[in-house]
Amino acid sequence: MNNEDILKHLSDEDLCKGAILATKFEELMETLNRIADASECIAHSLKNLDEMGITTFPNN
């Protein structure tokens, strides 16, 4: 069964729920990408501080 056949069997309510879920998933992916970008920036900053001899965390 292809996507068109599946869509024909869904109610309007189901289609709306699917659209909402798709939107929420897209928002989640954007948030995760921003978190990944921020993590990369933090890692780069920590590396630069380490190269300058500035200790950011005590050694365990």
C-alpha positions as protocol buffer text, in pm:
chain_id: "A"
residue {
  index: 1
  type: MET
  ca { x: 0 y: 0 z: 0 }
}
residue {
  index: 2
  type: ASN
  ca { x: 148 y: 334 z: -100 }
}
residue {
  index: 3
  type: ASN
  ca { x: 113 y: 669 z: 78 }
}
residue {
  index: 4
  type: GLU
  ca { x: -181 y: 782 z: -135 }
}
residue {
  index: 5
  type: ASP
  ca { x: -380 y: 469 z: -45 }
}
residue {
  index: 6
  type: ILE
  ca { x: -302 y: 516 z: 322 }
}
residue {
  index: 7
  type: LEU
  ca { x: -411 y: 882 z: 315 }
}
residue {
  index: 8
  type: LYS
  ca { x: -744 y: 789 z: 155 }
}
residue {
  index: 9
  type: HIS
  ca { x: -830 y: 575 z: 459 }
}
residue {
  index: 10
  type: LEU
  ca { x: -750 y: 840 z: 719 }
}
residue {
  index: 11
  type: SER
  ca { x: -1013 y: 1069 z: 864 }
}
residue {
  index: 12
  type: ASP
  ca { x: -975 y: 1447 z: 867 }
}
residue {
  index: 13
  type: GLU
  ca { x: -907 y: 1425 z: 1239 }
}
residue {
  index: 14
  type: ASP
  ca { x: -627 y: 1173 z: 1181 }
}
residue {
  index: 15
  type: LEU
  ca { x: -476 y: 1395 z: 911 }
}
residue {
  index: 16
  type: CYS
  ca { x: -486 y: 1694 z: 1146 }
}
residue {
  index: 17
  type: LYS
  ca { x: -321 y: 1494 z: 1423 }
}
residue {
  index: 18
  type: GLY
  ca { x: -53 y: 1383 z: 1178 }
}
residue {
  index: 19
  type: ALA
  ca { x: 10 y: 1742 z: 1070 }
}
residue {
  index: 20
  type: ILE
  ca { x: 40 y: 1853 z: 1434 }
}
residue {
  index: 21
  type: LEU
  ca { x: 284 y: 1570 z: 1509 }
}
residue {
  index: 22
  type: ALA
  ca { x: 491 y: 1656 z: 1203 }
}
residue {
  index: 23
  type: THR
  ca { x: 507 y: 2020 z: 1315 }
}
residue {
  index: 24
  type: LYS
  ca { x: 607 y: 1923 z: 1668 }
}
residue {
  index: 25
  type: PHE
  ca { x: 873 y: 1686 z: 1532 }
}
residue {
  index: 26
  type: GLU
  ca { x: 1014 y: 1963 z: 1314 }
}
residue {
  index: 27
  type: GLU
  ca { x: 1026 y: 2197 z: 1615 }
}
residue {
  index: 28
  type: LEU
  ca { x: 1200 y: 1927 z: 1819 }
}
residue {
  index: 29
  type: MET
  ca { x: 1460 y: 1873 z: 1548 }
}
residue {
  index: 30
  type: GLU
  ca { x: 1528 y: 2248 z: 1531 }
}
residue {
  index: 31
  type: THR
  ca { x: 1573 y: 2256 z: 1909 }
}
residue {
  index: 32
  type: LEU
  ca { x: 1809 y: 1959 z: 1900 }
}
residue {
  index: 33
  type: ASN
  ca { x: 2012 y: 2124 z: 1625 }
}
residue {
  index: 34
  type: ARG
  ca { x: 2041 y: 2443 z: 1833 }
}
residue {
  index: 35
  type: ILE
  ca { x: 2156 y: 2235 z: 2132 }
}
residue {
  index: 36
  type: ALA
  ca { x: 2414 y: 2058 z: 1915 }
}
residue {
  index: 37
  type: ASP
  ca { x: 2540 y: 2393 z: 1783 }
}
residue {
  index: 38
  type: ALA
  ca { x: 2566 y: 2532 z: 2136 }
}
residue {
  index: 39
  type: SER
  ca { x: 2749 y: 2219 z: 2255 }
}
residue {
  index: 40
  type: GLU
  ca { x: 2997 y: 2253 z: 1971 }
}
residue {
  index: 41
  type: CYS
  ca { x: 3055 y: 2617 z: 2059 }
}
residue {
  index: 42
  type: ILE
  ca { x: 3109 y: 2532 z: 2426 }
}
residue {
  index: 43
  type: ALA
  ca { x: 3354 y: 2255 z: 2334 }
}
residue {
  index: 44
  type: HIS
  ca { x: 3546 y: 2493 z: 2110 }
}
residue {
  index: 45
  type: SER
  ca { x: 3559 y: 2756 z: 2385 }
}
residue {
  index: 46
  type: LEU
  ca { x: 3679 y: 2502 z: 2641 }
}
residue {
  index: 47
  type: LYS
  ca { x: 3949 y: 2385 z: 2401 }
}
residue {
  index: 48
  type: ASN
  ca { x: 4066 y: 2744 z: 2350 }
}
residue {
  index: 49
  type: LEU
  ca { x: 4076 y: 2805 z: 2724 }
}
residue {
  index: 50
  type: ASP
  ca { x: 4274 y: 2484 z: 2774 }
}
residue {
  index: 51
  type: GLU
  ca { x: 4522 y: 2588 z: 2505 }
}
residue {
  index: 52
  type: MET
  ca { x: 4571 y: 2919 z: 2690 }
}
residue {
  index: 53
  type: GLY
  ca { x: 4640 y: 2726 z: 3009 }
}
residue {
  index: 54
  type: ILE
  ca { x: 4317 y: 2826 z: 3181 }
}
residue {
  index: 55
  type: THR
  ca { x: 4174 y: 2538 z: 3381 }
}
residue {
  index: 56
  type: THR
  ca { x: 3798 y: 2528 z: 3365 }
}
residue {
  index: 57
  type: PHE
  ca { x: 3734 y: 2209 z: 3564 }
}
residue {
  index: 58
  type: PRO
  ca { x: 3941 y: 2057 z: 3843 }
}
residue {
  index: 59
  type: ASN
  ca { x: 4116 y: 1733 z: 3755 }
}
residue {
  index: 60
  type: ASN
  ca { x: 3961 y: 1426 z: 3912 }
}
